Coordinates of C-alpha atoms in Angstrom, one line a residue:
Chain A
M1 CA 33.6 81.3 57.8
T2 CA 33.4 80.1 61.2
A3 CA 33.0 76.3 62.4
E4 CA 30.3 74.8 64.2
I5 CA 31.6 73.7 67.5
K6 CA 29.9 70.4 68.7
P7 CA 29.6 68.7 72.0
I8 CA 32.2 66.0 72.7
H9 CA 31.5 63.4 75.5
Q10 CA 29.2 65.7 77.1
N11 CA 27.1 64.7 80.2
G12 CA 24.3 66.6 80.9
M13 CA 23.3 70.6 80.2
V14 CA 26.5 71.4 82.1
D15 CA 29.6 69.2 82.2
V16 CA 32.9 70.6 83.7
Q17 CA 35.9 68.2 83.2
N18 CA 39.0 68.3 85.1
V19 CA 39.1 71.9 85.0
R20 CA 42.0 74.0 86.6
K21 CA 42.1 77.7 86.8
I22 CA 45.3 79.4 87.7
Y23 CA 45.7 83.2 88.4
R24 CA 49.0 84.7 88.1
R25 CA 50.0 87.9 89.7
D26 CA 53.7 89.1 89.0
S27 CA 55.9 85.8 89.2
Q28 CA 53.4 84.2 91.8
E29 CA 50.8 81.4 90.6
I30 CA 47.7 81.0 92.6
T31 CA 45.3 77.9 92.0
V32 CA 42.0 78.7 92.4
L33 CA 40.5 75.6 90.9
N34 CA 42.3 72.4 90.9
G35 CA 40.8 69.7 88.8
I36 CA 37.2 70.2 89.0
D37 CA 34.6 67.7 87.5
A38 CA 31.0 68.6 87.7
Q39 CA 27.6 67.7 85.8
V40 CA 24.5 69.2 85.8
A41 CA 21.7 67.5 84.2
E42 CA 19.1 69.3 81.8
G43 CA 16.8 70.7 84.0
G44 CA 18.8 70.2 87.1
F45 CA 19.2 72.5 90.2
F46 CA 22.8 72.7 91.3
A47 CA 23.8 74.4 94.3
L48 CA 27.5 75.1 94.9
M49 CA 28.7 76.1 98.5
G50 CA 32.0 76.9 100.1
P51 CA 33.9 79.3 102.2
S52 CA 34.8 82.6 100.7
G53 CA 38.2 82.2 98.2
S54 CA 37.0 78.4 97.7
G55 CA 36.9 79.1 94.0
K56 CA 32.9 79.1 93.9
T57 CA 32.3 82.2 91.6
T58 CA 35.4 81.3 89.6
L59 CA 33.6 77.9 88.6
L60 CA 30.3 80.1 88.1
N61 CA 32.0 82.3 85.7
L62 CA 33.6 79.4 83.8
I63 CA 30.1 78.0 83.3
A64 CA 28.6 81.1 82.3
G65 CA 31.5 81.7 79.9
I66 CA 32.7 85.1 81.2
D67 CA 36.1 83.2 82.1
R68 CA 38.3 80.7 80.6
P69 CA 39.9 77.7 82.3
T70 CA 43.7 77.3 82.4
S71 CA 43.1 73.8 81.6
G72 CA 40.2 71.1 80.9
K73 CA 36.9 71.6 79.3
V74 CA 33.6 73.4 80.1
F75 CA 30.6 72.1 78.1
V76 CA 27.5 74.0 78.5
A77 CA 24.4 73.3 76.4
G78 CA 26.3 71.6 73.6
T79 CA 29.2 73.9 73.3
D80 CA 32.9 73.7 74.6
V81 CA 32.9 77.1 75.9
S82 CA 36.5 77.0 76.5
Q83 CA 37.1 77.0 72.9
L84 CA 35.2 79.8 71.9
S85 CA 36.8 83.2 71.1
E86 CA 35.9 86.3 73.1
G87 CA 33.6 87.7 70.3
R88 CA 31.7 84.2 69.9
L89 CA 31.6 83.8 73.6
A90 CA 29.5 87.2 74.1
G91 CA 27.2 86.1 71.4
W92 CA 27.1 82.5 73.1
R93 CA 26.3 84.0 76.6
S94 CA 23.5 86.2 75.2
V95 CA 21.6 83.2 73.8
N96 CA 22.4 80.4 76.4
I97 CA 23.0 82.1 79.7
G98 CA 20.9 84.2 82.1
F99 CA 23.2 85.8 84.8
I100 CA 21.8 86.7 88.1
F101 CA 24.0 88.7 90.5
Q102 CA 24.0 89.0 94.3
F103 CA 23.8 92.9 94.0
Y104 CA 21.0 92.8 91.1
N105 CA 23.3 94.9 89.0
L106 CA 20.4 96.8 87.6
I107 CA 21.1 99.8 85.3
P108 CA 20.0 102.9 87.5
V109 CA 19.1 105.0 84.6
L110 CA 16.7 102.5 83.0
T111 CA 13.2 101.4 84.2
A112 CA 12.5 98.0 85.2
T113 CA 11.1 97.0 81.5
E114 CA 14.0 98.5 80.1
N115 CA 16.5 96.6 82.2
V116 CA 14.5 93.7 81.3
Q117 CA 14.9 94.6 77.6
L118 CA 18.6 95.0 77.6
P119 CA 19.7 91.3 76.4
L120 CA 16.9 91.6 73.6
L121 CA 18.5 94.6 72.1
L122 CA 20.9 91.9 70.9
T123 CA 18.3 90.2 69.0
R124 CA 16.4 91.0 65.6
L125 CA 13.1 91.9 67.7
S126 CA 11.1 94.8 67.1
K127 CA 10.6 97.4 69.7
K128 CA 7.0 96.2 70.4
E129 CA 8.1 92.7 70.4
R130 CA 11.0 93.4 72.9
R131 CA 8.3 95.3 75.2
E132 CA 5.8 92.7 75.1
R133 CA 8.6 89.9 75.9
A134 CA 9.7 91.9 78.8
L135 CA 6.4 92.5 80.2
M136 CA 6.2 88.8 79.9
A137 CA 9.0 88.0 81.9
L138 CA 8.2 90.8 84.6
N139 CA 4.9 89.0 84.6
I140 CA 6.5 85.7 85.3
V141 CA 8.1 87.2 88.5
G142 CA 5.2 88.8 89.5
L143 CA 6.1 92.5 88.7
T144 CA 4.1 93.8 85.9
D145 CA 2.7 96.6 88.0
R146 CA 6.3 97.8 88.4
A147 CA 7.4 97.8 84.8
D148 CA 7.9 101.4 84.8
H149 CA 9.6 101.9 88.1
Y150 CA 13.1 102.8 88.3
P151 CA 15.4 100.6 90.3
R152 CA 15.8 103.2 93.1
Q153 CA 11.9 103.0 93.5
L154 CA 12.0 99.1 94.3
S155 CA 12.8 97.2 97.1
G156 CA 16.0 94.7 97.2
G157 CA 13.6 91.8 96.8
Q158 CA 11.8 93.3 93.8
E159 CA 15.2 94.4 92.2
Q160 CA 16.4 90.9 92.3
R161 CA 12.9 89.9 90.7
V162 CA 13.8 92.5 87.8
A163 CA 17.0 90.8 87.4
I164 CA 15.6 87.2 87.2
A165 CA 13.2 88.4 84.6
R166 CA 16.3 90.0 82.6
A167 CA 18.1 86.6 83.1
I168 CA 15.2 84.8 81.6
V169 CA 14.1 87.0 79.1
T170 CA 15.6 85.6 76.4
D171 CA 14.8 81.8 77.3
P172 CA 18.2 80.7 78.1
K173 CA 18.9 77.2 78.5
V174 CA 21.0 77.7 81.6
L175 CA 20.6 80.3 84.8
V176 CA 23.6 80.9 86.9
A177 CA 23.0 82.8 90.1
D178 CA 25.7 84.2 92.2
E179 CA 24.6 84.4 95.9
P180 CA 21.1 85.6 94.7
T181 CA 19.8 85.8 98.2
G182 CA 23.1 87.2 99.7
D183 CA 21.6 90.8 99.9
L184 CA 18.1 90.0 100.7
D185 CA 15.9 89.7 104.1
S186 CA 14.8 86.3 104.8
K187 CA 11.3 87.0 103.6
S188 CA 12.3 88.4 100.4
A189 CA 15.1 85.4 100.0
H190 CA 12.3 82.8 100.7
E191 CA 10.2 84.4 97.6
I192 CA 13.2 84.5 95.4
L193 CA 13.9 80.8 96.0
D194 CA 10.3 80.1 95.4
L195 CA 10.7 81.8 92.1
F196 CA 13.9 79.8 91.3
D197 CA 11.7 76.7 92.3
A198 CA 9.1 77.6 89.7
L199 CA 11.5 78.5 87.1
N200 CA 13.3 75.0 87.6
N201 CA 10.0 72.8 88.0
D202 CA 7.6 74.6 85.7
L203 CA 9.9 76.1 83.2
K204 CA 12.5 73.3 83.3
K205 CA 15.5 75.7 83.4
T206 CA 18.6 74.4 84.5
I207 CA 20.0 76.4 87.3
V208 CA 23.5 76.7 88.7
M209 CA 23.9 78.7 92.2
V210 CA 26.4 79.8 94.2
T211 CA 25.4 80.3 97.8
H212 CA 26.7 80.6 101.4
D213 CA 22.9 80.3 102.6
P214 CA 22.0 76.6 103.7
R215 CA 18.4 77.3 103.0
A216 CA 19.0 78.2 99.9
A217 CA 21.3 75.2 98.9
A218 CA 18.6 73.1 100.5
R219 CA 16.3 74.2 97.3
A220 CA 18.7 72.7 94.9
K221 CA 18.5 69.1 93.6
I222 CA 22.2 68.7 93.9
C223 CA 24.3 70.5 96.4
R224 CA 28.2 70.3 96.4
H225 CA 31.0 71.9 98.5
L226 CA 34.3 73.5 97.3
D227 CA 37.3 74.2 99.4
K228 CA 40.5 75.4 98.3
G229 CA 39.9 74.7 94.8
V230 CA 38.5 71.3 95.0
M231 CA 35.3 69.4 95.2
I232 CA 35.3 68.0 98.9
D233 CA 31.8 66.0 98.7
S234 CA 28.9 64.8 96.7
E235 CA 25.1 65.2 96.5
E236 CA 24.7 62.0 98.7
R237 CA 26.6 63.4 101.8
E238 CA 24.8 66.6 101.6
L239 CA 21.6 64.6 101.7
K240 CA 23.0 62.3 104.5
D241 CA 24.0 65.3 106.4
G242 CA 20.3 66.5 106.3
V243 CA 20.9 69.8 104.7
R244 CA 18.0 69.2 102.3
Chain B
M1 CA 19.1 103.0 66.3
K2 CA 18.2 100.6 69.4
F3 CA 20.8 101.7 71.3
L4 CA 20.3 105.4 71.2
P5 CA 17.7 105.6 73.9
L6 CA 20.2 103.8 76.2
I7 CA 23.0 106.5 75.5
L8 CA 20.3 109.2 75.5
K9 CA 19.1 108.0 79.0
H10 CA 22.8 108.3 80.2
L11 CA 23.3 111.5 79.0
R12 CA 20.2 112.7 80.6
H13 CA 21.0 111.0 83.9
S14 CA 24.3 112.9 84.3
W15 CA 22.8 116.2 82.8
I16 CA 25.2 118.5 84.6
R17 CA 28.3 116.8 83.1
T18 CA 26.6 116.3 79.7
T19 CA 25.7 120.1 79.8
S20 CA 28.9 121.3 81.0
T21 CA 30.8 119.0 78.4
I22 CA 28.6 120.1 75.5
L23 CA 29.1 123.9 76.9
A24 CA 33.2 123.4 76.7
I25 CA 32.9 122.3 73.1
V26 CA 30.5 125.0 72.2
A27 CA 33.0 127.6 73.6
C28 CA 35.7 126.0 71.4
I29 CA 33.9 125.7 68.3
F30 CA 32.5 129.2 68.6
L31 CA 36.0 130.7 69.1
F32 CA 37.5 128.5 66.3
C33 CA 34.7 129.5 63.7
T34 CA 34.8 133.2 64.8
L35 CA 38.7 133.4 64.7
Q36 CA 38.7 131.5 61.5
T37 CA 36.1 133.6 59.9
I38 CA 38.1 136.8 60.9
L39 CA 41.3 135.5 59.6
V40 CA 39.7 134.5 56.3
A41 CA 38.3 138.0 56.1
I42 CA 41.6 139.9 56.7
D43 CA 43.2 137.5 54.5
W44 CA 40.7 138.1 51.6
G45 CA 41.0 141.9 52.4
L46 CA 44.8 141.5 51.9
H47 CA 44.5 140.2 48.5
I48 CA 41.4 141.8 46.9
N49 CA 43.1 145.4 46.7
N50 CA 43.9 146.6 43.0
S51 CA 47.4 146.1 42.1
T52 CA 47.4 149.2 39.9
R53 CA 47.5 151.4 43.1
L54 CA 50.8 152.2 45.0
V55 CA 51.2 153.6 48.6
V56 CA 53.6 155.9 49.3
R57 CA 54.8 156.7 53.1
N58 CA 57.4 158.3 54.9
G59 CA 60.4 156.0 54.8
V60 CA 61.1 155.9 58.5
S61 CA 57.6 155.5 59.9
L62 CA 54.0 156.0 59.2
M63 CA 54.1 158.3 61.9
Y64 CA 55.8 160.9 60.0
Y65 CA 54.3 163.0 57.2
V66 CA 55.4 162.8 53.5
P67 CA 55.7 166.3 52.2
I68 CA 52.8 167.3 50.1
T69 CA 55.3 168.8 47.4
Y70 CA 56.2 165.2 46.6
K71 CA 52.8 164.8 44.8
E72 CA 53.9 166.9 41.8
K73 CA 57.3 165.3 41.8
I74 CA 55.8 161.7 41.6
R75 CA 53.2 162.7 38.7
T76 CA 56.5 163.2 36.6
I77 CA 57.2 159.7 36.8
P78 CA 56.4 158.0 33.6
G79 CA 53.9 155.3 33.9
V80 CA 52.1 157.3 36.9
K81 CA 48.4 158.1 36.0
R82 CA 47.3 159.9 39.0
V83 CA 48.4 160.9 42.6
S84 CA 46.1 161.6 45.5
T85 CA 46.8 162.4 49.0
F86 CA 45.0 160.1 51.7
N87 CA 45.1 161.6 55.3
W88 CA 43.5 160.7 58.5
L89 CA 41.4 163.0 60.4
L90 CA 40.7 160.6 63.4
G91 CA 37.3 162.6 63.6
F92 CA 35.1 161.7 66.4
F93 CA 31.5 162.9 68.1
G94 CA 31.6 164.6 71.3
S95 CA 34.0 167.1 73.0
D96 CA 37.9 167.2 73.0
T97 CA 37.7 166.4 76.8
N98 CA 35.0 163.7 76.2
P99 CA 35.2 162.1 72.7
D100 CA 32.7 159.5 72.1
W101 CA 34.6 156.7 70.2
T102 CA 31.9 154.2 70.1
K103 CA 30.3 156.4 67.1
F104 CA 33.7 156.3 65.3
F105 CA 33.8 155.5 61.7
P106 CA 36.6 155.9 59.4
N107 CA 36.9 159.6 58.0
H108 CA 39.8 160.5 55.4
A109 CA 41.0 163.4 53.5
V110 CA 41.5 163.0 49.8
D111 CA 42.2 164.8 46.5
S112 CA 38.6 164.2 45.6
E113 CA 38.6 164.0 42.2
E114 CA 41.8 161.9 41.5
Y115 CA 40.9 159.6 44.3
L116 CA 37.4 159.0 43.0
A117 CA 38.6 158.3 39.7
M118 CA 41.1 155.6 41.1
Y119 CA 38.6 154.1 43.3
P120 CA 35.7 153.3 41.1
E121 CA 34.6 150.9 43.7
Y122 CA 33.0 153.7 45.4
I123 CA 29.9 154.2 43.3
L124 CA 28.5 157.6 43.0
S125 CA 25.6 159.2 40.7
A126 CA 26.7 161.8 38.3
A127 CA 24.6 164.3 40.6
E128 CA 26.2 163.3 43.9
K129 CA 29.7 163.6 42.5
Q130 CA 29.3 166.8 41.1
A131 CA 27.6 168.3 44.2
F132 CA 30.3 166.7 46.2
L133 CA 33.1 168.1 44.2
E134 CA 31.7 171.4 44.4
D135 CA 31.0 172.0 48.0
R136 CA 34.2 172.5 49.9
R137 CA 32.6 171.1 53.3
G138 CA 30.9 168.3 51.5
C139 CA 31.6 164.6 51.9
I140 CA 30.5 161.3 50.9
V141 CA 29.8 158.6 53.3
G142 CA 29.2 154.8 52.9
P143 CA 25.8 153.3 53.0
D144 CA 26.4 151.7 56.7
T145 CA 27.6 154.7 58.3
A146 CA 24.4 156.5 56.8
K147 CA 22.0 153.8 58.0
K148 CA 23.8 153.7 61.2
Y149 CA 23.1 157.5 61.9
N150 CA 20.2 157.8 59.8
W151 CA 21.6 160.3 57.5
K152 CA 20.3 161.5 54.3
I153 CA 21.9 163.8 51.8
G154 CA 22.2 167.4 53.0
D155 CA 22.3 166.5 56.6
I156 CA 25.2 168.4 58.3
F157 CA 27.3 167.1 61.3
Q158 CA 30.6 168.0 62.9
L159 CA 33.5 166.2 63.8
R160 CA 36.5 167.0 66.3
S161 CA 40.0 165.5 65.1
Q162 CA 42.3 164.0 67.5
I163 CA 45.3 164.7 64.9
F164 CA 44.3 168.2 64.5
P165 CA 42.7 169.4 67.9
E166 CA 43.3 173.0 67.6
A167 CA 41.6 173.2 64.1
G168 CA 38.2 171.7 65.0
P169 CA 35.4 171.2 65.0
F170 CA 34.9 170.3 61.3
E171 CA 31.3 170.7 59.7
F172 CA 30.4 168.6 56.9
V173 CA 27.7 168.5 54.7
I174 CA 26.6 165.1 53.3
E175 CA 26.8 165.4 49.4
G176 CA 26.7 161.6 48.5
I177 CA 26.0 158.2 49.9
Y178 CA 28.3 156.0 47.8
K179 CA 26.9 152.3 46.9
V180 CA 29.3 149.4 46.9
D181 CA 29.1 146.5 44.5
N182 CA 30.6 143.4 46.2
A183 CA 30.1 141.3 43.3
L184 CA 32.2 143.7 41.1
Y185 CA 34.5 144.9 43.8
P186 CA 34.3 142.5 46.7
G187 CA 35.5 143.8 50.1
T188 CA 34.7 147.4 49.5
H189 CA 34.4 149.2 52.8
S190 CA 30.7 150.3 53.2
G191 CA 31.4 152.6 56.3
M192 CA 34.0 155.0 55.1
M193 CA 33.8 158.9 55.0
L194 CA 35.5 160.8 52.5
F195 CA 36.0 164.6 52.3
H196 CA 38.3 167.1 50.4
Y197 CA 41.9 167.4 51.5
K198 CA 41.9 171.0 50.7
Y199 CA 39.3 171.6 53.5
L200 CA 41.7 170.1 56.2
D201 CA 44.7 172.0 54.6
D202 CA 42.9 175.4 55.0
A203 CA 41.8 174.6 58.3
V204 CA 45.2 173.9 59.6
H205 CA 46.8 176.7 57.7
G206 CA 48.3 174.7 54.9
N207 CA 50.1 172.5 57.2
A208 CA 48.3 169.3 56.6
Q209 CA 51.0 167.4 54.5
A210 CA 50.2 164.1 53.5
N211 CA 49.9 160.9 55.5
T212 CA 50.2 158.8 52.4
L213 CA 50.0 159.4 48.7
V214 CA 48.1 156.9 46.5
V215 CA 49.5 156.6 43.3
E216 CA 47.8 154.8 40.4
I217 CA 49.9 153.5 37.4
E218 CA 49.1 152.6 34.2
N219 CA 50.5 148.9 33.9
P220 CA 50.5 146.7 37.1
A221 CA 53.5 144.9 35.8
R222 CA 55.7 148.1 36.4
A223 CA 54.6 148.6 40.0
G224 CA 58.0 147.3 41.0
D225 CA 60.1 149.2 38.8
I226 CA 57.7 152.7 39.5
A227 CA 57.9 151.8 43.4
K228 CA 61.8 151.9 43.1
A229 CA 61.8 155.0 41.0
I230 CA 59.7 157.0 43.4
D231 CA 61.8 155.9 46.4
Q232 CA 65.0 156.9 44.4
M233 CA 63.7 160.0 43.7
F234 CA 63.6 161.2 47.4
E235 CA 66.2 158.8 48.7
N236 CA 68.7 161.6 49.5
S237 CA 66.0 164.1 50.8
D238 CA 65.5 164.8 54.5
R239 CA 62.1 162.7 53.9
P240 CA 62.8 159.6 52.2
T241 CA 59.7 157.4 51.1
H242 CA 58.7 154.0 51.2
T243 CA 56.4 152.8 48.3
E244 CA 54.6 149.6 48.2
T245 CA 51.4 148.1 46.6
E246 CA 48.5 148.6 48.3
N247 CA 48.2 144.9 49.6
A248 CA 51.6 145.1 51.0
F249 CA 50.9 148.4 52.9
R250 CA 47.5 147.1 54.1
A251 CA 49.5 143.9 55.5
G252 CA 51.8 146.2 57.0
F253 CA 49.3 148.3 58.4
I254 CA 47.3 145.9 60.4
S255 CA 50.0 145.0 62.6
M256 CA 51.9 142.6 60.5
A257 CA 48.9 140.4 59.5
G258 CA 51.3 137.4 59.2
N259 CA 51.9 137.5 62.7
L260 CA 48.5 138.4 63.8
T261 CA 47.2 135.4 62.1
L262 CA 49.9 133.1 63.7
L263 CA 48.9 134.5 67.0
L264 CA 45.1 134.1 66.7
R265 CA 45.8 130.6 65.4
T266 CA 48.1 129.6 68.2
I267 CA 45.6 131.0 70.7
G268 CA 42.7 129.0 69.0
M269 CA 44.8 125.9 69.1
A270 CA 45.7 126.1 72.6
V271 CA 42.1 126.7 73.8
I272 CA 41.0 123.8 71.7
F273 CA 43.7 121.6 72.9
T274 CA 42.9 122.5 76.5
I275 CA 39.2 121.9 76.1
L276 CA 40.0 118.5 74.5
L277 CA 41.9 117.4 77.7
A278 CA 39.0 118.6 79.6
T279 CA 36.5 117.0 77.7
A280 CA 38.8 113.7 77.6
N281 CA 39.0 113.6 81.4
T282 CA 35.3 114.1 82.1
M283 CA 34.5 111.0 79.5
S284 CA 37.1 109.1 81.3
M285 CA 35.3 109.7 84.5
A286 CA 32.0 108.8 83.1
V287 CA 33.2 105.6 81.8
R288 CA 35.1 104.9 85.0
E289 CA 31.9 105.5 87.1
R290 CA 30.2 103.1 84.6
R291 CA 32.2 100.1 85.2
K292 CA 29.6 98.1 86.7
E293 CA 27.3 98.8 83.8
I294 CA 30.0 97.9 81.3
A295 CA 30.5 94.5 83.2
I296 CA 26.8 93.9 83.2
L297 CA 26.3 94.4 79.5
K298 CA 29.3 92.4 78.6
T299 CA 28.0 89.6 81.0
L300 CA 24.6 90.0 79.1
G301 CA 26.3 89.3 75.8
F302 CA 27.3 92.6 74.4
G303 CA 30.3 92.1 72.5
S304 CA 33.4 94.3 73.5
G305 CA 33.4 96.0 70.1
L306 CA 29.5 97.0 70.7
V307 CA 30.4 98.4 74.1
M308 CA 33.3 100.5 72.7
A309 CA 31.0 101.7 70.0
L310 CA 28.2 103.0 72.3
I311 CA 30.9 104.8 74.3
L312 CA 32.2 106.3 71.0
I313 CA 28.7 107.2 69.8
E314 CA 28.2 108.9 73.3
A315 CA 31.1 110.9 72.7
L316 CA 30.5 111.8 69.1
F317 CA 27.1 112.8 70.1
L318 CA 28.4 115.4 72.8
G319 CA 30.8 116.5 70.3
A320 CA 28.1 117.2 67.4
S321 CA 25.8 118.9 69.6
G322 CA 28.5 121.2 71.0
G323 CA 29.7 121.7 67.4
A324 CA 26.3 122.6 66.0
L325 CA 25.4 125.0 69.0
G326 CA 29.0 126.5 68.8
I327 CA 28.5 127.1 65.0
L328 CA 25.1 128.6 65.4
L329 CA 26.6 130.9 68.4
G330 CA 29.4 131.6 65.9
Q331 CA 27.3 132.5 63.0
M332 CA 25.0 135.0 65.0
T333 CA 28.2 136.6 66.6
I334 CA 30.0 136.8 63.2
K335 CA 26.8 138.4 61.9
A336 CA 26.8 140.8 64.6
L337 CA 30.3 141.6 65.1
P338 CA 30.4 144.5 62.7
N339 CA 27.9 146.2 64.7
F340 CA 30.0 146.1 68.0
P341 CA 31.2 149.5 69.2
M342 CA 35.1 149.9 68.1
I343 CA 35.9 146.2 67.1
G344 CA 33.0 146.6 64.6
D345 CA 34.6 149.8 62.9
A346 CA 38.0 147.8 62.7
L347 CA 36.0 144.7 61.0
R348 CA 34.2 146.6 58.6
Q349 CA 37.4 147.4 56.7
Y350 CA 37.2 143.8 55.7
P351 CA 34.4 142.1 54.0
N352 CA 31.8 140.3 56.2
P353 CA 30.6 137.2 54.1
G354 CA 29.4 135.5 57.4
L355 CA 30.5 132.0 58.4
S356 CA 31.7 130.3 55.3
L357 CA 30.6 126.7 54.6
A358 CA 34.0 125.4 54.6
V359 CA 34.6 126.9 58.1
G360 CA 31.5 125.6 59.5
A361 CA 32.3 122.4 58.2
A362 CA 35.5 122.2 59.8
G363 CA 34.1 123.6 63.0
I364 CA 31.5 120.3 63.1
G365 CA 34.3 118.2 61.9
M366 CA 36.8 119.4 64.7
A367 CA 33.8 119.0 67.3
M368 CA 33.2 115.3 66.2
L369 CA 36.7 114.6 66.2
M370 CA 37.2 116.2 69.8
G371 CA 34.3 113.9 70.7
L372 CA 35.7 110.9 69.3
A373 CA 39.5 111.7 70.5
A374 CA 38.1 112.3 74.1
G375 CA 36.0 109.2 73.8
F376 CA 38.5 107.0 72.1
V377 CA 40.8 106.3 75.4
P378 CA 37.8 105.3 77.6
A379 CA 36.3 103.4 75.1
L380 CA 39.4 101.3 74.4
T381 CA 39.7 100.7 78.3
A382 CA 36.1 99.5 78.1
Y383 CA 37.0 97.3 75.4
R384 CA 39.8 95.7 76.8
S385 CA 38.3 95.2 80.4
R386 CA 37.8 91.8 81.4
I387 CA 34.3 91.2 82.9
T388 CA 35.8 89.5 86.0
D389 CA 38.1 92.0 87.0
M390 CA 35.2 94.6 86.4
L391 CA 32.8 92.6 88.7
R392 CA 35.5 91.8 91.5
T393 CA 35.4 95.7 91.7
I394 CA 31.8 96.3 91.9

């Protein structure tokens, strides 16, 4: 019998409390995150900026439950992710997290619909229900007409839309996006960011996004900077600097 | 199974690799099944012979003859029921300068009356037997040989002899086509030709001697004693003998069957091991190329155990497909082997029961085991891989 893990002192949908992440390479210790605190309210849109190697992706991975902190707590959707076992973490991710990669990461041998259906293979839905849901998700991202196309038959922007459809198909509580516009031209990037706005505003999805692109960050409700594993500013400062 | 389309899509996408891997397993299982069936047939052939029959050969080697005078002397030993000569003619179609060995079938000169009495497995009607015994040029042939050459009773053919080239050609009249009853006498050779020793001996002016003498005894329990008595009888002559049961003789005759079996098994295992390594390498490459996909699946919530299972099922599918095709090919080959030139004649000495259920099951089991073994390390690697490490290398 597995114990139910209940939220403890959680603020918002995502609550990162004094998180440190240290990587060990041989005898060397590299501190990637050093005492990070961050909160994202339910329905929030949080952007994380910073130079390469600042720890952005590491923090995103901790929130998405694909990595564990060395110390500190990460609460997401009511669960202390840092306490879950590997197996339970996988199950938890499939229900609560939608992950969007920079390079889309679609599976090349599957069509758009089949790619979107992948997370649904872990549910009890029938084949017909899985296809219906996948088409619904593709409809949301405006790609119903490309349902049976393979990734090689799609443009970069379209591939990223399919990846977003895959991320939202299980109706997760939190969407995490790692440089979602990093590999796109400005027009496609703009369309993807519009889609993020719609998911956030219309479907009330909580979004955590890592980006280098100030225009992408400008779409977020909160934007914070990381440098050398430390948060160096706050939302107010970003707004004052006119980033939004 | 809802994950099956995902597995099949991958296999179809890398169809060259999939096909070559399956073909490697097909070759392996085909070889295993064919060799194993031949080994089973040889082993069976070695143990079905009648233990009331002894074979006397020259004590030095089978290459030397046994004096024909020994026949009457052996008859005097208590417990001996019948004695017959058994000589090879090595008869062939074609000319001396251009023999056609592709049409070869075993042909032997025997003391017909005694021999047929000793070998009830060659079933003849009374009329056929009578006609055979009364015709000096008469012969009887097995049903397979008769069918192969479309022979019927009364047909005449000629053979030249490799052993007695100066005496040929020998003309024969088919007086009987013997029947075999594998239920009653399992493993009876169905392609043999037997003719009268007297005909051969006359043709070579009384110098045929005997390649071997077949001795029927009354009590199989006394086989050892009688064999010893025969050899003792001639031990001080210039042509000592070596007597053994028909089983032991056959084992020695087929090139020391024990070693042959070991050799075939060793070759088979070496091939299987080599193909296993090649398949394992192919699977490893396939999984290494799919690190990105494994990372994606794990990120989406596929557990490590599930990812490992998907890779193992893929490997198992390759193994099962290759195994099934290998068995099918093996079955077809085993059925056809007795009809092959040369090798077919050798194999027809042994029963051809086809691919047995046991060998087939072992083949498919081995194929699936190969698949699992080949997929295990890559699957374990995928199981252990951390998402962040894999994503970093994408």
